[in-house]
Short mmCIF file of C-alpha atoms and ligand atoms in Angstrom, two decimals:
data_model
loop_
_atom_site.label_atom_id
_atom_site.label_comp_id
_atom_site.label_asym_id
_atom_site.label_seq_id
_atom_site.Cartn_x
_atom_site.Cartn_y
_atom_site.Cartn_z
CA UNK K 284 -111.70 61.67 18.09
CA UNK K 285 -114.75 61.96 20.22
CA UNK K 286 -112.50 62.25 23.58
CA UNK K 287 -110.07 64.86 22.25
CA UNK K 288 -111.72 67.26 19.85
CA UNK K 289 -114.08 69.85 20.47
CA UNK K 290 -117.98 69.11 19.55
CA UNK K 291 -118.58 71.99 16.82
CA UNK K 292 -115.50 70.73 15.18
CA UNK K 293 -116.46 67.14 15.43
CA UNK K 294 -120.01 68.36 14.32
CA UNK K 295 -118.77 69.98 11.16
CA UNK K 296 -116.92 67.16 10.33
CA UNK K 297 -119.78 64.92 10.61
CA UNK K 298 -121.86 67.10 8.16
CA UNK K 299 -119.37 66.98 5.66
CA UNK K 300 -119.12 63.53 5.52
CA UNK K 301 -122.83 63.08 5.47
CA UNK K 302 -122.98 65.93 2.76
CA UNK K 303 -120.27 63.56 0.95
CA UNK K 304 -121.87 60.16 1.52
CA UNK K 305 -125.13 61.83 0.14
CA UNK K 306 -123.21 62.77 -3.08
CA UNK K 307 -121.92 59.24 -3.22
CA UNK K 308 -118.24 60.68 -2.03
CA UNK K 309 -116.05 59.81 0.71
CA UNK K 310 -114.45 61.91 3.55
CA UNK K 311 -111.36 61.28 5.83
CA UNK K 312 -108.90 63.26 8.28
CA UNK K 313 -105.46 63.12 7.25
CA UNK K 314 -102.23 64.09 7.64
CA UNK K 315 -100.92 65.63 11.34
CA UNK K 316 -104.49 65.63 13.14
CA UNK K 317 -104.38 61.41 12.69
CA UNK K 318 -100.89 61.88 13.92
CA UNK K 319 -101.14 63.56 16.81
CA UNK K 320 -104.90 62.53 17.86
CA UNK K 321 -102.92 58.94 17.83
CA UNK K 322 -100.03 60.44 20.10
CA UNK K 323 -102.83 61.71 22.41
CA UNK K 324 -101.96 64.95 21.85
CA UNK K 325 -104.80 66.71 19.70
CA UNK K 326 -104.00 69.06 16.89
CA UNK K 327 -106.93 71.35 16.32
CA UNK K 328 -105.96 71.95 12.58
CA UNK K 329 -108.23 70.10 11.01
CA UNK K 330 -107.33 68.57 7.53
CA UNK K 331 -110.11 67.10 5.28
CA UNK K 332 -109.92 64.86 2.35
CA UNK K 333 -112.51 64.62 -0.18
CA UNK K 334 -112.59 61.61 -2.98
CA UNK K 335 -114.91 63.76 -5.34
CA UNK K 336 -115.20 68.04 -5.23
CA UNK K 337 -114.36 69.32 -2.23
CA UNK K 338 -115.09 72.43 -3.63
CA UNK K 339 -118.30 72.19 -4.44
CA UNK K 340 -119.01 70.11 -1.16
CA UNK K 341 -117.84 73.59 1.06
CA UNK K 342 -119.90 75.30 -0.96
CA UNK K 343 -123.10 73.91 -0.37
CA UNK K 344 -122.24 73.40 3.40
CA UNK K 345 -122.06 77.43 3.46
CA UNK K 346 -124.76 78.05 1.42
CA UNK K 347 -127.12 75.69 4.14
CA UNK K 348 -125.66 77.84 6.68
CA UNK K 349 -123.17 75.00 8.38
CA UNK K 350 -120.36 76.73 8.25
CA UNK K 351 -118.36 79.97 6.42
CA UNK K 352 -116.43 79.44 3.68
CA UNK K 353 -113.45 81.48 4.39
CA UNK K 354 -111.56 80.72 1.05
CA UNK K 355 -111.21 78.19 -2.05
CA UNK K 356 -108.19 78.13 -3.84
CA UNK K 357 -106.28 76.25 -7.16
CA UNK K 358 -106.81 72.27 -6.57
CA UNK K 359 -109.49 71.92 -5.35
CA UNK K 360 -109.06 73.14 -1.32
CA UNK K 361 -111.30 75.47 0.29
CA UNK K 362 -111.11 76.68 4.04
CA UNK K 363 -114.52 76.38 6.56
CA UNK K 364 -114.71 78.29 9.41
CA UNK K 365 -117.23 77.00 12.58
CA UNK K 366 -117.53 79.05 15.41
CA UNK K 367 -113.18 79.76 16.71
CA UNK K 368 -112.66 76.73 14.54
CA UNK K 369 -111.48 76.37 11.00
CA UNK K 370 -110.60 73.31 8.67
CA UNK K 371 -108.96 73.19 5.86
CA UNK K 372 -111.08 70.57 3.51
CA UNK K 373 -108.92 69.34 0.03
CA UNK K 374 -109.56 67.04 -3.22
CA UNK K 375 -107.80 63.92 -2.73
CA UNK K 376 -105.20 64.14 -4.99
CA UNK K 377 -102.83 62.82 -7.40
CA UNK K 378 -99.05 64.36 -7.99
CA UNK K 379 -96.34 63.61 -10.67
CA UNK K 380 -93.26 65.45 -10.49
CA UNK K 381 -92.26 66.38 -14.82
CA UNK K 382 -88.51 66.39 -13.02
CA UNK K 383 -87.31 66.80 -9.70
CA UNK K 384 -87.74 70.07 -7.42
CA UNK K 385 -90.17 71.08 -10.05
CA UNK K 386 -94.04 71.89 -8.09
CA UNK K 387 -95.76 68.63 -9.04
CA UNK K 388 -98.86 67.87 -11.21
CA UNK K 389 -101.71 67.69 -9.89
CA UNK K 390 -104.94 65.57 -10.96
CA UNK K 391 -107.95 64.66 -9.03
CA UNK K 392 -107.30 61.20 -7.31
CA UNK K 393 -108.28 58.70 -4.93
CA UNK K 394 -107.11 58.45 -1.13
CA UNK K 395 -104.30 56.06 -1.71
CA UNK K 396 -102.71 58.54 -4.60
CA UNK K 397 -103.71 61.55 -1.99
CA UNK K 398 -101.89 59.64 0.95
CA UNK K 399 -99.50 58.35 -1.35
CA UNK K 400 -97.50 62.26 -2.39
CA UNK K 401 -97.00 62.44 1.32
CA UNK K 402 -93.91 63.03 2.73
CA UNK K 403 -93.52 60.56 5.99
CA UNK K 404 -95.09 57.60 7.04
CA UNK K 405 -96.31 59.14 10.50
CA UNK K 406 -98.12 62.36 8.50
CA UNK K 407 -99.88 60.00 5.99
CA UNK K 408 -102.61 58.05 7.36
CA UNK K 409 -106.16 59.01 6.86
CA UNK K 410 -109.56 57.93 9.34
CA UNK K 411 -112.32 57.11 7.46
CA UNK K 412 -115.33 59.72 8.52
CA UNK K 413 -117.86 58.01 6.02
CA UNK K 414 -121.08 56.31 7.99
CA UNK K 415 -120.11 52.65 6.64
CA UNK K 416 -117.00 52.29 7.88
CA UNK K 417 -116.33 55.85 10.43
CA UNK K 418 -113.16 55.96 12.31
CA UNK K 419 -111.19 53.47 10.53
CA UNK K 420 -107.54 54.07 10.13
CA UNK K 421 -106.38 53.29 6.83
CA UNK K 422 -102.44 53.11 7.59
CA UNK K 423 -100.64 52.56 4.36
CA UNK K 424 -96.93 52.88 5.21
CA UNK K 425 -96.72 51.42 8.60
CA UNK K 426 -97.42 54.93 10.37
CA UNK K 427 -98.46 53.70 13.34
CA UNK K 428 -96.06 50.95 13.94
CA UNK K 429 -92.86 54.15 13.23
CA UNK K 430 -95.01 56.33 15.56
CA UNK K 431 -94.70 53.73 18.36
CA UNK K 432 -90.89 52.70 17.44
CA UNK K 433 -90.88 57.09 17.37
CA UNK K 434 -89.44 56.89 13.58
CA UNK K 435 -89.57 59.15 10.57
CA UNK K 436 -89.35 57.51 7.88
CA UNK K 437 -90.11 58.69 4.16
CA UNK K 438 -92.84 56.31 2.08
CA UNK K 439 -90.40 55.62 -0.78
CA UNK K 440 -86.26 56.42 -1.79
CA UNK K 441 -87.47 58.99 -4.30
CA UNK K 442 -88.81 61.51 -1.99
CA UNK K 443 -86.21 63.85 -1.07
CA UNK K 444 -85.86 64.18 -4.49
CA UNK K 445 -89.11 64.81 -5.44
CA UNK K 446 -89.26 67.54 -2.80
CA UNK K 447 -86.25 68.49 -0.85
CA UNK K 448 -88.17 70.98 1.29
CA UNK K 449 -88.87 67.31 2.90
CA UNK K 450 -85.23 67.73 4.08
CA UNK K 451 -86.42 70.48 6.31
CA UNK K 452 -89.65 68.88 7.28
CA UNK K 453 -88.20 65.45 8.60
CA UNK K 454 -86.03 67.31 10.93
CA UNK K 455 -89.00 69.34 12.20
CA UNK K 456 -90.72 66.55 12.75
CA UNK K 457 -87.93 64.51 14.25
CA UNK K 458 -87.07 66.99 16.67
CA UNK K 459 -90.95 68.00 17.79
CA UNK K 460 -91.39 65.33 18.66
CA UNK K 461 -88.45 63.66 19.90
CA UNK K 462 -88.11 61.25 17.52
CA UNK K 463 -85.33 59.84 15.39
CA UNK K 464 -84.86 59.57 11.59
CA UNK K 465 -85.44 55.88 10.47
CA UNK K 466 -81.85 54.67 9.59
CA UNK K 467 -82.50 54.65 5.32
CA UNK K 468 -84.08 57.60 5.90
CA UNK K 469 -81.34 60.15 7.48
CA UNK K 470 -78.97 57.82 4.62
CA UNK K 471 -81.43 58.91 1.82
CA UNK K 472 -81.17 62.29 3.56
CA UNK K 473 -77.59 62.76 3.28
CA UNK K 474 -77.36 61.67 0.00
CA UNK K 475 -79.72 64.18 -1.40
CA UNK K 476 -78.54 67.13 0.27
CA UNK K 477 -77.68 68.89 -3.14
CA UNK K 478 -81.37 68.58 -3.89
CA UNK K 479 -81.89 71.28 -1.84
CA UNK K 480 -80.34 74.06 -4.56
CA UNK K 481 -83.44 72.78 -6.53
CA UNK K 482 -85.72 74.44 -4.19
CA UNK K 483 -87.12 77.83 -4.25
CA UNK K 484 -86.04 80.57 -1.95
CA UNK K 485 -89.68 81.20 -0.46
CA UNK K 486 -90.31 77.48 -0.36
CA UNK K 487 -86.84 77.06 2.17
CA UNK K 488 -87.81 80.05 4.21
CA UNK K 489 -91.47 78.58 4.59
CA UNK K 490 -90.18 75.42 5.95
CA UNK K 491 -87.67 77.35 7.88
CA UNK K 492 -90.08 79.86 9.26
CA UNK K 493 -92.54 76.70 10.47
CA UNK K 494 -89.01 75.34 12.24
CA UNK K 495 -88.28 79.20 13.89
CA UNK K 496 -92.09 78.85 15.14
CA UNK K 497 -91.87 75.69 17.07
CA UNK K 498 -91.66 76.17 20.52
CA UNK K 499 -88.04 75.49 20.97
CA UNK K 500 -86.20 75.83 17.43
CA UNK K 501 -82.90 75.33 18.87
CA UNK K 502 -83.19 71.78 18.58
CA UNK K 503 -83.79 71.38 14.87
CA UNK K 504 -81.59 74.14 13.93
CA UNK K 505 -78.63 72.37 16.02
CA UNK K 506 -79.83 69.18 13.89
CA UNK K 507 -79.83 71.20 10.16
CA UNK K 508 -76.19 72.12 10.97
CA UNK K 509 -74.71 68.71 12.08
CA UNK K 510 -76.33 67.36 9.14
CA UNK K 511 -74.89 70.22 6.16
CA UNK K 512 -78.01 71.07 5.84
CA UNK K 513 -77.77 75.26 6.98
CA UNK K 514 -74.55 75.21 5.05
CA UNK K 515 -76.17 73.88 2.00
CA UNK K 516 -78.90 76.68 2.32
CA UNK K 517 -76.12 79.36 3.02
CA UNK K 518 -77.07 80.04 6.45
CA UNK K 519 -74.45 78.43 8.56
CA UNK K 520 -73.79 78.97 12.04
CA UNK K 521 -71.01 79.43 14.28
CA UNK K 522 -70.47 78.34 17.41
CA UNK K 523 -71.46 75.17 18.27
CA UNK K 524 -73.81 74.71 21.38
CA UNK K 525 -74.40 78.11 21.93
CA UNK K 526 -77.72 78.60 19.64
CA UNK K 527 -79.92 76.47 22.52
CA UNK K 528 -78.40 78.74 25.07
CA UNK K 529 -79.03 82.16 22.78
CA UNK K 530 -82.67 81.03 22.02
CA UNK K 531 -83.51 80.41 25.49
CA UNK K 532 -82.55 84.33 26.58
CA UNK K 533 -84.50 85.17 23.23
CA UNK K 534 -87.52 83.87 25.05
CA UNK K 535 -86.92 85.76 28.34
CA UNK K 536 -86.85 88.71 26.15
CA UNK K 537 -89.50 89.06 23.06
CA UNK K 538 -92.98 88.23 23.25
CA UNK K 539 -94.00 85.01 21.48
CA UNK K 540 -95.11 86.62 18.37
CA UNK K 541 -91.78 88.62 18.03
CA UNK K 542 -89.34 85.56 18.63
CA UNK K 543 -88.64 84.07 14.82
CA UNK K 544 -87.52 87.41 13.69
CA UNK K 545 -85.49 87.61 16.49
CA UNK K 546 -83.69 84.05 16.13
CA UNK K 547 -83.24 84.73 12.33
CA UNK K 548 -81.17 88.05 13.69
CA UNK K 549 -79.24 85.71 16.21
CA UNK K 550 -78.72 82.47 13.48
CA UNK K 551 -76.94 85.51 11.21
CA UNK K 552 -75.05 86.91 14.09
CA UNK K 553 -71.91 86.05 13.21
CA UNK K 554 -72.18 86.37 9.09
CA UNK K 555 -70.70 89.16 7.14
CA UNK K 556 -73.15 91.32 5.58
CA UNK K 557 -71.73 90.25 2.50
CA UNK K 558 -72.70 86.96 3.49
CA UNK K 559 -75.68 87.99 5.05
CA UNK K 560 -76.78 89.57 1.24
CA UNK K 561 -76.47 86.43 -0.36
CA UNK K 562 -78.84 84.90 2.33
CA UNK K 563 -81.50 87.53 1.58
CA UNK K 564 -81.04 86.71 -1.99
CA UNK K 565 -81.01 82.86 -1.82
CA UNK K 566 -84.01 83.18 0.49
CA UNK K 567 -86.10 85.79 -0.93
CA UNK K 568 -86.39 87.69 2.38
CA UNK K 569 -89.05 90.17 2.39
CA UNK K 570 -88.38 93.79 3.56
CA UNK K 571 -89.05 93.24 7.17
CA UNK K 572 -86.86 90.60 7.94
CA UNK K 573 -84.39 91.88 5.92
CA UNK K 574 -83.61 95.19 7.71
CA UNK K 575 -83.64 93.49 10.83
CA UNK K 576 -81.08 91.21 10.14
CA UNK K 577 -79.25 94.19 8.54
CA UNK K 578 -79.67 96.03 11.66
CA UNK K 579 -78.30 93.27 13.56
CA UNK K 580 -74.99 93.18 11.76
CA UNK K 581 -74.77 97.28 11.29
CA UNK K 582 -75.30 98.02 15.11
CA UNK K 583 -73.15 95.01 15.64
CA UNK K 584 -70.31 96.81 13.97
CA UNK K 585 -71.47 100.26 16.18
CA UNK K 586 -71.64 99.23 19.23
CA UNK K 587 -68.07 100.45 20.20
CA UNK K 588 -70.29 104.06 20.24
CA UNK K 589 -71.49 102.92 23.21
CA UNK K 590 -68.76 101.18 24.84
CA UNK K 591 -67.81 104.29 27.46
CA UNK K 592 -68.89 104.85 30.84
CA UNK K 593 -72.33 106.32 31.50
CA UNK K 594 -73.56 107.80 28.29
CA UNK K 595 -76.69 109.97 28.92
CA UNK K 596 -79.93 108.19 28.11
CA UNK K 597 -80.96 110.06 25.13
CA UNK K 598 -77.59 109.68 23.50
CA UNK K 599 -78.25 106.24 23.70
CA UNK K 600 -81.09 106.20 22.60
CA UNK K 601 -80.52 108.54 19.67
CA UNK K 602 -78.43 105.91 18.75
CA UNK K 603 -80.51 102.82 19.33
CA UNK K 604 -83.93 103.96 17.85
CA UNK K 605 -82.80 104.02 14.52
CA UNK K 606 -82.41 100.26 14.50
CA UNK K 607 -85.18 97.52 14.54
CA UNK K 608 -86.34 96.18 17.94
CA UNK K 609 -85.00 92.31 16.94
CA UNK K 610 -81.81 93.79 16.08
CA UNK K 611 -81.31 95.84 19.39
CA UNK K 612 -82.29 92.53 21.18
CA UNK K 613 -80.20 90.34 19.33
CA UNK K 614 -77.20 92.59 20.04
CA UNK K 615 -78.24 92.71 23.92
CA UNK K 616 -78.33 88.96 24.18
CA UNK K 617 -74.70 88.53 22.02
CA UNK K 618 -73.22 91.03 24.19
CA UNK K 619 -73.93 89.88 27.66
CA UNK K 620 -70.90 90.49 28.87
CA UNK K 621 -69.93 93.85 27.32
CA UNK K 622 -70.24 97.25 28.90
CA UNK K 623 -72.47 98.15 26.16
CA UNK K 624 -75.28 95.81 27.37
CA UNK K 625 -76.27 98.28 29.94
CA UNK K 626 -77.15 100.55 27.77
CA UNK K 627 -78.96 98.14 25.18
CA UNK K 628 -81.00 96.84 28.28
CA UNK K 629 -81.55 100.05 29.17
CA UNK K 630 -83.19 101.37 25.83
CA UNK K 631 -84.83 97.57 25.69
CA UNK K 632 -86.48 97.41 29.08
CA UNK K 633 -86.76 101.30 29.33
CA UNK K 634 -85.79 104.15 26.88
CA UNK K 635 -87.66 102.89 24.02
CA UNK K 636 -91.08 103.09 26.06
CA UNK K 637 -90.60 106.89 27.01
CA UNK K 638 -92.64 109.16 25.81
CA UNK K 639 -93.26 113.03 26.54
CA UNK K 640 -96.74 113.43 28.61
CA UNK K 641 -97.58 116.45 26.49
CA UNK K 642 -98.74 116.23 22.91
CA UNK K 643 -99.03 118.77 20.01
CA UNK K 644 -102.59 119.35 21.22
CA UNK K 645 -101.21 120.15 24.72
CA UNK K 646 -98.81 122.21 24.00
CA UNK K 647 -101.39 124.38 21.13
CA UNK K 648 -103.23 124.75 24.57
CA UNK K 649 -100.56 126.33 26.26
CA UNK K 650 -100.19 128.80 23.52
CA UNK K 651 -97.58 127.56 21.33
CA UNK K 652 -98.91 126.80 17.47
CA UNK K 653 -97.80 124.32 15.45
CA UNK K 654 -95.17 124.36 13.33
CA UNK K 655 -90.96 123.77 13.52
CA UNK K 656 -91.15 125.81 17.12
CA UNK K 657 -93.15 123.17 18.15
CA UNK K 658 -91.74 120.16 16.53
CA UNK K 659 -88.41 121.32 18.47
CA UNK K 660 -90.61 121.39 21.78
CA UNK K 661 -91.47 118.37 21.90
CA UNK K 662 -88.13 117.12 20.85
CA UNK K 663 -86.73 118.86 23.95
CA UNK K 664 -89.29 117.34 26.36
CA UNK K 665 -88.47 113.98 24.97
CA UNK K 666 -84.69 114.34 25.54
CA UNK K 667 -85.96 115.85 29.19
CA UNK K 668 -87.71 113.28 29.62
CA UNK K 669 -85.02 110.31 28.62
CA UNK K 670 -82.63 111.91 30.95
CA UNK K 671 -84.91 112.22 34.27
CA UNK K 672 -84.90 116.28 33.52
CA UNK K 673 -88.58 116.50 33.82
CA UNK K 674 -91.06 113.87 35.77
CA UNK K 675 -94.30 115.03 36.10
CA UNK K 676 -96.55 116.74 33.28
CA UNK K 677 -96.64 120.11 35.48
CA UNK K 678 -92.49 120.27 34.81
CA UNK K 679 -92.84 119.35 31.28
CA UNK K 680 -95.64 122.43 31.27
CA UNK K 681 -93.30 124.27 33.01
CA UNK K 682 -90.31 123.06 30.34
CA UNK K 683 -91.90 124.01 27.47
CA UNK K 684 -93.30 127.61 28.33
CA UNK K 685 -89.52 128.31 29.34
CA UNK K 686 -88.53 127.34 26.19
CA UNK K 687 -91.22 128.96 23.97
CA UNK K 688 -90.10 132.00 26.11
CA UNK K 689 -86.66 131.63 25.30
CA UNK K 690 -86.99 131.20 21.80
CA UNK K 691 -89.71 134.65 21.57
CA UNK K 692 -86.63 136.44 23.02
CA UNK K 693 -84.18 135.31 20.52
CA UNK K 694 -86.74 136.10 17.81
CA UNK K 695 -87.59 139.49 19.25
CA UNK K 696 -83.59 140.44 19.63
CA UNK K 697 -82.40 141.51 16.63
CA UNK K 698 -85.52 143.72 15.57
CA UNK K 699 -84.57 145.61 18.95
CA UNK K 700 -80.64 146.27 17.61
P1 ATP G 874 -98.01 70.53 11.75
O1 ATP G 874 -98.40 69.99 13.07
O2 ATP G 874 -96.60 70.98 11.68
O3 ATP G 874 -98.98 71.51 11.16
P2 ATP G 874 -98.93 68.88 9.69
O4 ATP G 874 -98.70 67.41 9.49
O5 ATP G 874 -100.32 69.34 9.87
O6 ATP G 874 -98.01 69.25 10.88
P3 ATP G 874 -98.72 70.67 7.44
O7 ATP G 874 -97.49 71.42 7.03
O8 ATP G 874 -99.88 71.40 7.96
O9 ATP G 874 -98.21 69.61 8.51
O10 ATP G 874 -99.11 69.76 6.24
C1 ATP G 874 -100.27 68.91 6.29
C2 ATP G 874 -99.96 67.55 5.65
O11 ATP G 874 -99.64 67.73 4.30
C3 ATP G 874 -98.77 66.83 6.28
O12 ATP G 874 -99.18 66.02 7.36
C4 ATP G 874 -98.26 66.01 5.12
O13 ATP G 874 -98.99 64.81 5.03
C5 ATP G 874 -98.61 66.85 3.91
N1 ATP G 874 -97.46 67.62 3.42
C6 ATP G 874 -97.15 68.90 3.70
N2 ATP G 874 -96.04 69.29 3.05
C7 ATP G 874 -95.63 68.23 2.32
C8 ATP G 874 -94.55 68.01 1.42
N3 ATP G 874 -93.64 68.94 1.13
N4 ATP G 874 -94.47 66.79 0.84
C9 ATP G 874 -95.39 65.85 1.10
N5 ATP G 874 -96.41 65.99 1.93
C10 ATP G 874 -96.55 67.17 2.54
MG1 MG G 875 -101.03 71.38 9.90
#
């Protein structure tokens, strides 16, 4: 720990434990920072577990000034920030599930029930951070032997059905990190696929949305469909092979932050929207994602407007604007080879940037108030502008005065009839 995380996070830690031992609690790391600090590769999301009020323990650890408490939720978790840092610091708990799929209840527990609700033997092992016996690993189900053999493996046969958003999970997992489902496992798997139709939309999408934010999704989705799984969730995809090569040109093309709503645009490429509706449904989409992956399918079915030699650049992008960035990308990647992907790189890498160099406040200075005359204006420089009509501000200037001109002469004609 000492070698791989940073000191105000390793400080922080060590106050809450001696804030714990001093309340005669205990405190350990769990879950994916024991994981990865023991794969050498360090994980700065910190996850604490108390045995006693974790709670209460934040509390007083912001109220001496230690730290900020950033949040404290329903059982027993609260959130600490230090400095750029933040860790997450929980109850150790206890879950029962009344039947399966169902959220689980949830009593106050001991570290063996908290480690014991986890869902793979690699995520749940816990180091000890209490002064008597700091830095012990207390290794339950043989995590560290399945991280060396580079297994997943769940803790018990149960545990799909307890949670099937585990389903999901494993193969994130599996796939990070280049690992390989422990043979009962991917059997246990397989057999509880139908589990998954006990699951709530937003709980699939969450586990789907953590898969569309590793750094290269491909893999697991390519794994979800050989295994039913993206059938079983109604998002099947077609052709085979081609997702790893689609994602990788998503990357050349959207910034990082951009790139799940773009893949969920390419995974429903070739869906119906009829198809596509009952994905929205099943997954409780919100709004956002939604009309992107609308506008994927409904310029999809457009794009024949464009399909002629050299439109002008502001037909095109009349056309284009109207329809979410992800979409337009999405549609520029699928259609690589089409004569409309000139003129969907050309809006992407181009069109959609342009704007005139005069404003309303501009143009109020050259004499022309605001109102409908002007709104047109400005319309006109844009289209001007799209089409390399004007270049520099003094033609736009020069634009606009000709066409304030024009229009005071059409106004003034029919008073002189
Ligand atoms: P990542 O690097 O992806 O964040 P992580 O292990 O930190 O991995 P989280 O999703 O942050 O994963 O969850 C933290 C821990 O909580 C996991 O390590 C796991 O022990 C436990 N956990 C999370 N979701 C489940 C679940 N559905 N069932 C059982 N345990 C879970
Ligand atoms: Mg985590």
């Amino acid at each position: 720990m000492e070698e791989h995380l940073p000191l105000p996070l390793l400080e922080l830690a060590r106050q809450i434990s001696t804030r714990a031992a001093g309340r005669d609690e205990r405190a350990y790391l769990v879950g994916g920072a024991v994981r990865d600090l023991l794969l050498g590769s360090p994980n700065l999301d910190l996850d604490l577990v108390i045995e006693g009020d974790a709670v209460h323990l934040a509390q007083e650890l912001a109220e001496a000034g230690q730290a900020d408490l950033l949040a404290h939720h329903r059982f027993g978790t609260a959130t600490l920030r230090c400095g750029d840092h933040t860790l997450d610091v929980a109850t150790a708990r206890k879950e029962t599930y009344a039947h399966p799929g169902a959220l689980p209840e949830v009593t106050p527990g001991t570290i063996r029930d908290d480690l014991a609700r986890r869902d793979f033997s690699i995520n749940a092992m816990a180091v000890s951070l209490s002064p008597h016996d700091h830095g012990e690993l207390i290794d339950l189900y043989g995590g560290r032997t399945d991280l060396e053999q580079r297994l997943v493996r769940v803790l018990h046969p149960g545990s799909f059905r307890d949670d099937a958003t585990r389903i999901l999970r494993g193969v994130r997992y599996e796939q990070r990190l280049g690992f390989e489902l422990e043979a009962q496992t991917s059997g246990l798997l397989r057999r509880d696929l139908h589990m998954l139709d006990t699951i709530s939309g937003d709980r699939i999408r969450h586990e789907l949305e953590l898969i569309l934010n590793e750094r290269e999704p491909e893999h697991a989705i390519q794994r979800l469909s050989d295994l039913g799984v993206l059938t079983r969730i109604g998002l099947a995809v077609e052709g085979e092979g081609e997702i790893a090569e689609v994602f990788r040109k998503a990357r050349r093309m959207a910034e990082p932050e951009q790139l799940p709503a773009l893949y969920l645009c390419l995974l429903i490429y070739s869906r119906t929207m009829q198809q596509l509706e009952a994905l929205i449904s099943r997954l409780n989409m919100p709004t956002r994602p939604s009309r992107a992956m609308r506008d994927t399918l409904r310029l999809k079915n457009s794009l024949g407007l464009l399909d002629r030699p050299s439109p002008r650049p502001s037909e095109v992008y009349d056309l284009l604007k109207e329809y979410d960035t992800p979409a337009v990308q999405a549609n520029a990647i699928a259609w690589e080879t089409l004569p409309a992907h000139g003129s969907l790189d050309l809006f992407l890498t181009n069109l959609r940037h342009v704007r005139p160099s005069l404003d309303g406040e501009d143009l109020k200075r050259l004499g022309i108030p605001p109102g409908p005359e002007m709104g047109a204006i400005l319309r006109a420089l844009h289209r001007a502008k799209l089409d390399g009509e004007v270049v520099t501000e003094a033609d736009e200037e020069r634009l606009a005065l000709s066409l304030r001109a024009a229009d005071d002469a059409a106004k003034t004609e029919p008073q002189k009839e």
